[in-house]
Tab-separated table of C-alpha atoms in Angstrom:
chain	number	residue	atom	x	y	z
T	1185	UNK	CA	3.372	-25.013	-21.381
T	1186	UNK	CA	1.506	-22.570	-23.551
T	1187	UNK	CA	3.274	-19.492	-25.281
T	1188	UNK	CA	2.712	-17.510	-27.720
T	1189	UNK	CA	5.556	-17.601	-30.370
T	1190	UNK	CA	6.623	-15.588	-33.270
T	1191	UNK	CA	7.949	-17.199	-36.713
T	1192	UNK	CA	7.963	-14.439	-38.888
T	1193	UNK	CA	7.926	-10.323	-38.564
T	1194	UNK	CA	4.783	-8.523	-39.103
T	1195	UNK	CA	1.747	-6.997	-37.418
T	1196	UNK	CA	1.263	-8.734	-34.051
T	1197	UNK	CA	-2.432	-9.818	-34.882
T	1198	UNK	CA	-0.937	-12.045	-37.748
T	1199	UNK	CA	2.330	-13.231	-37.088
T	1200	UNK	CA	1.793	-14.117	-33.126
T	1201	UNK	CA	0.538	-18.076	-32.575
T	1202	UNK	CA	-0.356	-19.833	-29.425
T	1203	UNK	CA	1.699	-22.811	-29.135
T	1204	UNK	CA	2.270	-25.785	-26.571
T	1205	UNK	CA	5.765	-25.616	-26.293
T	1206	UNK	CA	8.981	-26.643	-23.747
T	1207	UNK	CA	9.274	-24.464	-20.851
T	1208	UNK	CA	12.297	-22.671	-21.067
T	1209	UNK	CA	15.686	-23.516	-19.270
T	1210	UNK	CA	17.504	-20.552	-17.702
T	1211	UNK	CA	20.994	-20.109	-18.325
T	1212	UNK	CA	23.853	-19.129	-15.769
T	1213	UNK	CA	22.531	-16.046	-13.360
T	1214	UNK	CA	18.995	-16.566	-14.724
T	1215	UNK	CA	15.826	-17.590	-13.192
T	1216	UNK	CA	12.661	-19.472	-14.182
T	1217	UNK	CA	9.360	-17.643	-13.442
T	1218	UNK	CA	5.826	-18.483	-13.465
T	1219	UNK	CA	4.079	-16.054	-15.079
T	1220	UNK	CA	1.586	-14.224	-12.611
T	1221	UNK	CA	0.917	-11.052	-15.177
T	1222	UNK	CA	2.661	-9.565	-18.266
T	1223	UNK	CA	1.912	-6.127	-19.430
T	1224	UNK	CA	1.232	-5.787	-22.592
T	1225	UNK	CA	3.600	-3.046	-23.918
T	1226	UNK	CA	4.350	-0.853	-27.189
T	1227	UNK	CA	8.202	-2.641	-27.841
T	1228	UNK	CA	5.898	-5.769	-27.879
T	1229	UNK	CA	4.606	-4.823	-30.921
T	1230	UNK	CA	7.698	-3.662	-32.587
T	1231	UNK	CA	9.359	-6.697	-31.575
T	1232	UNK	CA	6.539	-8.181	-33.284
T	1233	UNK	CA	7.301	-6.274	-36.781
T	1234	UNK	CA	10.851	-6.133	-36.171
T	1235	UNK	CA	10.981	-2.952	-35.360
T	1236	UNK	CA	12.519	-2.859	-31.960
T	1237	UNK	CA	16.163	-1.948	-31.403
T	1238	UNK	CA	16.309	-5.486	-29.801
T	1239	UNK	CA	16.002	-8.398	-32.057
T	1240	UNK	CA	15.733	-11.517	-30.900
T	1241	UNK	CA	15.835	-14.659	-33.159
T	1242	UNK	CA	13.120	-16.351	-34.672
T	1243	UNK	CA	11.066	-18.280	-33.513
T	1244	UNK	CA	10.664	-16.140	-30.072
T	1245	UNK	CA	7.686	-14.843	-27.072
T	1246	UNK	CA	7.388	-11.001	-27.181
T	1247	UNK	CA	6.402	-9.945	-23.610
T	1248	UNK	CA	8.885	-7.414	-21.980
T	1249	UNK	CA	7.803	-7.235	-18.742
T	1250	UNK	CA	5.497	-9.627	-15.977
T	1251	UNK	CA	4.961	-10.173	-12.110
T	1252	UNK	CA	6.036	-13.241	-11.796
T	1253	UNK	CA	7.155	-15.970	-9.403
T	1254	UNK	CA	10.281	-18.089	-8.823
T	1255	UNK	CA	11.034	-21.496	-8.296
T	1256	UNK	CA	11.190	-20.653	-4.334
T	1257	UNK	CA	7.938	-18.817	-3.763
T	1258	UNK	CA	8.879	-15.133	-3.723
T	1259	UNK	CA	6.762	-12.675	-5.744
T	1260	UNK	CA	8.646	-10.504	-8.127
T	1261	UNK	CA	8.944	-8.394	-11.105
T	1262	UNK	CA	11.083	-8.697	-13.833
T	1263	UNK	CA	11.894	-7.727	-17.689
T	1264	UNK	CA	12.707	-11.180	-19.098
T	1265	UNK	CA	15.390	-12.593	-21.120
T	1266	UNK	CA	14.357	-12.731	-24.581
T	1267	UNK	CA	13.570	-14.928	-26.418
T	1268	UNK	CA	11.412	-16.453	-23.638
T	1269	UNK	CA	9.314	-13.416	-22.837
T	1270	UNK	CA	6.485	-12.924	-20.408
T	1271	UNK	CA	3.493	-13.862	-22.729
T	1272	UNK	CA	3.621	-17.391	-21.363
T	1273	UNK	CA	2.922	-19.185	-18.823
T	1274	UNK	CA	6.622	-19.586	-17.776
T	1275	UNK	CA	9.697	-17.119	-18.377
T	1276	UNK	CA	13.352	-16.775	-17.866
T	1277	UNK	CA	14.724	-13.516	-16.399
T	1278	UNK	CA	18.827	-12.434	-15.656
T	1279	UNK	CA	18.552	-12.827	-11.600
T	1280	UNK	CA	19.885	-9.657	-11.573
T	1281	UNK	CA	16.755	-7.731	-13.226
T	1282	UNK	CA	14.121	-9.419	-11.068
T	1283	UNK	CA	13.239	-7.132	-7.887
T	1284	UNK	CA	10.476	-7.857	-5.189
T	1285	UNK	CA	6.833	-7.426	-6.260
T	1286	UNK	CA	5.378	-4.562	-4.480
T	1287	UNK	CA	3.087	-5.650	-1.359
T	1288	UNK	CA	0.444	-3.010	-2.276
T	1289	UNK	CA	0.026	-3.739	-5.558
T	1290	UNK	CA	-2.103	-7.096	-7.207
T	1291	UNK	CA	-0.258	-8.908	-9.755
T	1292	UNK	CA	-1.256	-6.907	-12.914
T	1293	UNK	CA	-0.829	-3.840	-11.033
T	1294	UNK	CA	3.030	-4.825	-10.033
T	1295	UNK	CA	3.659	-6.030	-13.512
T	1296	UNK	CA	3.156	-2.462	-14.882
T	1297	UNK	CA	4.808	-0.701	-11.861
T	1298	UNK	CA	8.318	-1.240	-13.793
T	1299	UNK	CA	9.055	0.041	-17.389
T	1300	UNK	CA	6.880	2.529	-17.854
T	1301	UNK	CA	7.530	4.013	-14.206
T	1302	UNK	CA	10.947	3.648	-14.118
T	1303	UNK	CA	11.100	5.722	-17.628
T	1304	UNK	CA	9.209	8.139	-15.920
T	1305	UNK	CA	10.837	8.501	-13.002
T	1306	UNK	CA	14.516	9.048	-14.932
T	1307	UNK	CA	12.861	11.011	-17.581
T	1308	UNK	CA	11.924	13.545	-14.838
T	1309	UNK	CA	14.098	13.545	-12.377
T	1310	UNK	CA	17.443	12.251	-13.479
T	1311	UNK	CA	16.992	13.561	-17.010
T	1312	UNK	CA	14.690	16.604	-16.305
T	1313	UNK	CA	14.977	17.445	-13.038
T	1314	UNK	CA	11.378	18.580	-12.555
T	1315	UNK	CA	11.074	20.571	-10.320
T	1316	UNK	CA	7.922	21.675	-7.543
T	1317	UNK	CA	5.392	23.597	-8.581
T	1318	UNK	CA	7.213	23.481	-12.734
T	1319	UNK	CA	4.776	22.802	-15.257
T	1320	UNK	CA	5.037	19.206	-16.737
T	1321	UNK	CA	3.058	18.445	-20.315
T	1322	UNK	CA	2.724	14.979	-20.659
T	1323	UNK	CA	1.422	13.349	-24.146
T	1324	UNK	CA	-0.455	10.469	-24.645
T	1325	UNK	CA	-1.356	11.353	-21.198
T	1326	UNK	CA	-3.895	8.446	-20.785
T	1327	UNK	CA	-1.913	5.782	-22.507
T	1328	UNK	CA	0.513	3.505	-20.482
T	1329	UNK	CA	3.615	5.549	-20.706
T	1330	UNK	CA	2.247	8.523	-20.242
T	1331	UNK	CA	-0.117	7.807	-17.216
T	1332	UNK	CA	2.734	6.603	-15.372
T	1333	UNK	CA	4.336	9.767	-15.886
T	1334	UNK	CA	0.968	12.147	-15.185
T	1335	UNK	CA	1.376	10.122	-11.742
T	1336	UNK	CA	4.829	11.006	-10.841
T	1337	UNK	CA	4.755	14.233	-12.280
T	1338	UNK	CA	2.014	15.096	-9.212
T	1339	UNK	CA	3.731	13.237	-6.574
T	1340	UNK	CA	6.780	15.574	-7.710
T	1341	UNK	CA	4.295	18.484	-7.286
T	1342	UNK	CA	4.315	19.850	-10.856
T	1343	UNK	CA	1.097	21.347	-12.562
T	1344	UNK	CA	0.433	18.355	-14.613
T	1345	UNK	CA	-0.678	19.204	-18.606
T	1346	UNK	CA	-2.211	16.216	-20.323
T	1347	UNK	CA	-2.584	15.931	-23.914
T	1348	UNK	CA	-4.889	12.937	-25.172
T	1349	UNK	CA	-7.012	11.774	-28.226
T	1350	UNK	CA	-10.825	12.078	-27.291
T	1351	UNK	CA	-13.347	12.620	-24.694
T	1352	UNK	CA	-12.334	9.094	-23.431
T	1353	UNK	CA	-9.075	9.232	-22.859
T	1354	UNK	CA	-9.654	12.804	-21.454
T	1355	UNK	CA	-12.189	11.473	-18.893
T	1356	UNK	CA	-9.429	8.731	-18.060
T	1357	UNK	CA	-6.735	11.877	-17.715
T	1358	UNK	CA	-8.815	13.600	-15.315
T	1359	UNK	CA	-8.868	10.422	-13.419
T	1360	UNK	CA	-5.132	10.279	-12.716
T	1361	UNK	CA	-4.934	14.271	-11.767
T	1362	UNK	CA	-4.112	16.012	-14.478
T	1363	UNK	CA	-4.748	19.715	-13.711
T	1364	UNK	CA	-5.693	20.732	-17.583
T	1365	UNK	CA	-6.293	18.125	-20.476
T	1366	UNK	CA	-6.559	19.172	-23.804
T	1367	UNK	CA	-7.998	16.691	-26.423
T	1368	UNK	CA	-5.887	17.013	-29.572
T	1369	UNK	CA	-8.864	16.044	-31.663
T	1370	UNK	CA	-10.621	19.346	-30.547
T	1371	UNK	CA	-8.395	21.659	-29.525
T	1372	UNK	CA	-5.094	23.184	-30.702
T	1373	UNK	CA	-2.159	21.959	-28.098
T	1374	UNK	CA	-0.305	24.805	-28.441
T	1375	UNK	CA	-2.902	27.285	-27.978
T	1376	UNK	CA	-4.216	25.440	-24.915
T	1377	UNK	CA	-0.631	25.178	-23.073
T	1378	UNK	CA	-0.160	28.354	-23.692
T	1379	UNK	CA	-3.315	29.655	-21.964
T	1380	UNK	CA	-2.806	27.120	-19.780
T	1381	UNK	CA	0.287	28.661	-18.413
T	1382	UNK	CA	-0.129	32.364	-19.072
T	1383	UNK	CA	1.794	32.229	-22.299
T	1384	UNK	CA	4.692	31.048	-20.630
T	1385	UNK	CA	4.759	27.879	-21.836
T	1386	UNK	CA	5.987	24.004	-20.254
T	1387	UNK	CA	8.851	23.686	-17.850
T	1388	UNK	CA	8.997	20.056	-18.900
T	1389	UNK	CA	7.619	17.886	-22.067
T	1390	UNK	CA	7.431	14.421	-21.665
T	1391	UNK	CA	6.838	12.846	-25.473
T	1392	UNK	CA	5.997	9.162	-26.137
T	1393	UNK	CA	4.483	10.343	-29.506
T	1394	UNK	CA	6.889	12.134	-31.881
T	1395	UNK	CA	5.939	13.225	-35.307
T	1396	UNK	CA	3.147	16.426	-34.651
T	1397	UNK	CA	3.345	15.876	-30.769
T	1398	UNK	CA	6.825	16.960	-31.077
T	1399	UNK	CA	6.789	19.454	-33.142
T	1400	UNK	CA	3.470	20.756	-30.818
T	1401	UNK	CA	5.946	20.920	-27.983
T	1402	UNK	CA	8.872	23.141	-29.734
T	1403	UNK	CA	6.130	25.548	-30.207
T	1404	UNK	CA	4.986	25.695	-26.457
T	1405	UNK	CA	7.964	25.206	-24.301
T	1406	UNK	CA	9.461	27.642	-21.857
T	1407	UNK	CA	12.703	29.611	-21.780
T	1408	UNK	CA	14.754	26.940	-20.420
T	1409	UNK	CA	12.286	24.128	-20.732
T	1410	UNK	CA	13.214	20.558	-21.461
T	1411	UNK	CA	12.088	18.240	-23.551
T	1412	UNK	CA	12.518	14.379	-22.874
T	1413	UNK	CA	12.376	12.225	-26.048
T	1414	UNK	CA	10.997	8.766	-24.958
T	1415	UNK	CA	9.785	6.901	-27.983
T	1416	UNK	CA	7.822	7.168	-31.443
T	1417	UNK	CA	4.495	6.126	-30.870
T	1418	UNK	CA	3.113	7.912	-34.185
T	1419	UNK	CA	5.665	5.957	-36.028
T	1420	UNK	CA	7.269	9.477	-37.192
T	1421	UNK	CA	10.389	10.484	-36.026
T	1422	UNK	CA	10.950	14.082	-35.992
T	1423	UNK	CA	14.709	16.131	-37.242
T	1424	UNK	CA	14.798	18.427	-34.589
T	1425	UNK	CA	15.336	22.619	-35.963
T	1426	UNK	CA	18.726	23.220	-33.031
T	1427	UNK	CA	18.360	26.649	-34.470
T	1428	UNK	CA	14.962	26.348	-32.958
T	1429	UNK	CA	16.156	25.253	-29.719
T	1430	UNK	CA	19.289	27.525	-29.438
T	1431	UNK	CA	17.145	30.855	-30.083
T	1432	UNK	CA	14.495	29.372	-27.745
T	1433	UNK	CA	17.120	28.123	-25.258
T	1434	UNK	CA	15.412	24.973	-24.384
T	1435	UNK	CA	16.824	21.153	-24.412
T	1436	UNK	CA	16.073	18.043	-26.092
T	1437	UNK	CA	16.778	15.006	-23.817
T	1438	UNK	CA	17.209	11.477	-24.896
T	1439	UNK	CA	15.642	8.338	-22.764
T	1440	UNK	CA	16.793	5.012	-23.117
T	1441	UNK	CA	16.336	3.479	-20.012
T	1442	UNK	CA	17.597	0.155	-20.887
T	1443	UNK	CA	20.779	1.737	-20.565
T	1444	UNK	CA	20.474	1.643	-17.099
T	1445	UNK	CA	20.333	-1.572	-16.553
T	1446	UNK	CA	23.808	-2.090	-18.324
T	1447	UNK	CA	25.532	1.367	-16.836
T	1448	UNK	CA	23.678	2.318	-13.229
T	1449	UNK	CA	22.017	-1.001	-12.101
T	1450	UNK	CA	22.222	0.373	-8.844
T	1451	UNK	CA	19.909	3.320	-9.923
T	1452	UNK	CA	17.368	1.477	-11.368
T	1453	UNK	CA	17.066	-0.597	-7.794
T	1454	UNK	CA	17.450	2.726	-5.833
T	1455	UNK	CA	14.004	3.532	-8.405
T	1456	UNK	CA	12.704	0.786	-7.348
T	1457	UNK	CA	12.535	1.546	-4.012
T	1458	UNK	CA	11.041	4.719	-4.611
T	1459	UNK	CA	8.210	3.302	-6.638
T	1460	UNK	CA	7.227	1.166	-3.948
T	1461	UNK	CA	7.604	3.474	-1.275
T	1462	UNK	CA	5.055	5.745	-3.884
T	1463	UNK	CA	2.775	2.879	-4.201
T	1464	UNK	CA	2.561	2.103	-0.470
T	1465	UNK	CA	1.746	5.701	0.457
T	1466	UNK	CA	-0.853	5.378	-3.180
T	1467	UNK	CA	1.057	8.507	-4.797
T	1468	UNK	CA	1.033	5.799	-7.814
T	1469	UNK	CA	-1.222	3.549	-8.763
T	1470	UNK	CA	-1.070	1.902	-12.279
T	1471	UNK	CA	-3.880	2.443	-14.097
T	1472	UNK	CA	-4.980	-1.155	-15.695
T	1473	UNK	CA	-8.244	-0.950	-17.756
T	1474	UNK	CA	-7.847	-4.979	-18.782
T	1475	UNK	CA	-7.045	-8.050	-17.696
T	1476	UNK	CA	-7.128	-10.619	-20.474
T	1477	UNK	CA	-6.435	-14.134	-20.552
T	1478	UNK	CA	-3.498	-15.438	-22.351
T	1479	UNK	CA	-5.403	-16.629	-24.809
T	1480	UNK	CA	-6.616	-12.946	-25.772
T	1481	UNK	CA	-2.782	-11.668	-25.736
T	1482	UNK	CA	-2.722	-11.187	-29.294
T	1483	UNK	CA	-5.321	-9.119	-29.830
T	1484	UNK	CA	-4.258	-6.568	-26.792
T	1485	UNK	CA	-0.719	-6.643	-28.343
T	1486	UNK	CA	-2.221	-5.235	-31.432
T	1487	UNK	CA	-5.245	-2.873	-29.969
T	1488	UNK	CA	-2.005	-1.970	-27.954
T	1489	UNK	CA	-0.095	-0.971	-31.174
T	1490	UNK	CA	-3.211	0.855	-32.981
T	1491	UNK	CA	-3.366	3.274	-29.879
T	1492	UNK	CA	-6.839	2.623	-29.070
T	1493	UNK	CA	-6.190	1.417	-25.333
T	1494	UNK	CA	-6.375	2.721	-21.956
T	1495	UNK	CA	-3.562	2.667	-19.296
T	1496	UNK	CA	-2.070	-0.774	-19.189
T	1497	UNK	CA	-3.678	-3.990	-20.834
T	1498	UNK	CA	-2.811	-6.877	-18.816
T	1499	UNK	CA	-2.651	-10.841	-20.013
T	1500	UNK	CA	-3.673	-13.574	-17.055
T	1501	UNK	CA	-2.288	-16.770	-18.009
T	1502	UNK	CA	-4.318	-18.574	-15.194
């Protein structure tokens, strides 16, 4: 089979190689999948450089999540056991990670429809609990993260704040419903939320970013607001000022999400659930600008990691 393989850390656009390889041999409670669509996903590239807080050993496939199918027909989703990730045209997945492929999605819609959405949906609602008619700012609001989120945060029926980098990615945030977008390249964030809300700031903060995004939200969320801390897209991990957030009286919240899967399984299939019920009814839809062939996976890997995407990129191996 073909797969693209990693020998040595570094940027994604130098270090990944497609090779003919062995298809992989699950272990005990895993699965073999045929690769329908991966998603091409941020951790891809810092598993690429090293950088993730998973490390798998060399040589290995980056590709942490697909729509795939098993040995006995059935259609699924899955994040799979690394090393033999989803940018391949076969995978191996734990048996108990892979859930049924949503009916109403196609196959590079379904592969997105699990990460990014489930982050989303904890971030907000177990972590956050948004609330109706609360104010949710959402960074990177256009990217694949934050998209997913824009689209939950409306089918939770919160005023929906995006913050993106140029007219683009602004026309792309109007798309998926946000009620104001503010283009950080033209615009001060603060100032705009602000107005936005009648000075009173967001309810919720939803950062993928870090580094100035973060810092951006301190300034403009409300008396008892919370922020959830997903990831560090800018590469810049901010020290938060408590002093800031006691006199402010606002929360930080952490996300892992993969720490569901090892202490609330059943939560992330109750998610599930929910996220096909949402995509049945079309309250969520992922938003996929590309479908590549596997052949063009390391390039959307690393347009992936240099932020200058759309939405979800995803890689066709047929």
């Amino acid at each position: 089979m073909r797969a693209w393989r990693v020998h040595r850390n570094g940027e994604p656009g130098e270090v990944m190689s497609l090779e003919e390889t062995e298809r992989p041999t699950p272990g005990p409670g895993q699965l073999l999948l045929k690769v329908r669509a991966a998603n091409v996903n941020f951790p891809d590239a810092l598993l690429c450089r090293g950088h993730y807080q998973v490390r798998p050993p060399l040589p290995f496939t980056p590709g942490v999540e697909l729509c795939g199918e098993t040995e006995d027909g059935r259609r699924v989703i899955a994040t799979p056991a690394l090393p033999h990730g989803a940018l391949a045209e076969y995978a191996v997945a734990d048996a108990a990670a892979v859930l049924p492929a949503p009916d109403a999605l196609d196959d590079a819609e379904a592969a997105a429809l699990h990460i990014g959405y489930q982050t989303g949906w904890f971030g907000l609602h177990r972590r956050a609990a948004l609330l109706p008619g609360e104010t949710l700012l959402v960074h990177a609001a256009a990217g694949g993260v934050g998209s997913a989120a824009v689209q939950l945060g409306k089918a939770a029926g919160a005023k929906v704040i995006g913050v993106v980098g140029g007219a683009g990615k602004a026309a792309a945030a109007r798309e998926l419903g946000c009620d104001v977008v503010v283009d950080r390249h033209a615009e001060d964030v603060v100032a705009a939320v602000k107005d936005a809300t009648g000075g009173r700031g967001a309810d919720v903060v939803y950062d993928p970013v870090g580094g100035a995004a973060y810092t951006a939200s301190a300034r403009c969320v409300a008396f008892e607001g919370r922020i959830v801390v997903v990831g560090f897209a800018s590469g810049d991990i901010p020290a938060p000022a408590l002093n800031h957030a006691l006199v402010k009286n606002y929360a930080i919240l952490g996300l892992h999400w993969g720490l569901y899967n090892r202490y609330d399984p059943a939560a992330v299939a109750q998610c599930h659930e929910t996220l096909t019920a949402y995509a049945a009814k079309g309250l969520v839809r992922p938003l996929v600008s590309e479908r590549v062939p596997l052949a063009d996976a390391a390039d959307a890997v690393q347009r992936v990691a240099d932020g200058t995407t759309t939405g979800r990129l995803a890689v066709l191996p047929d």
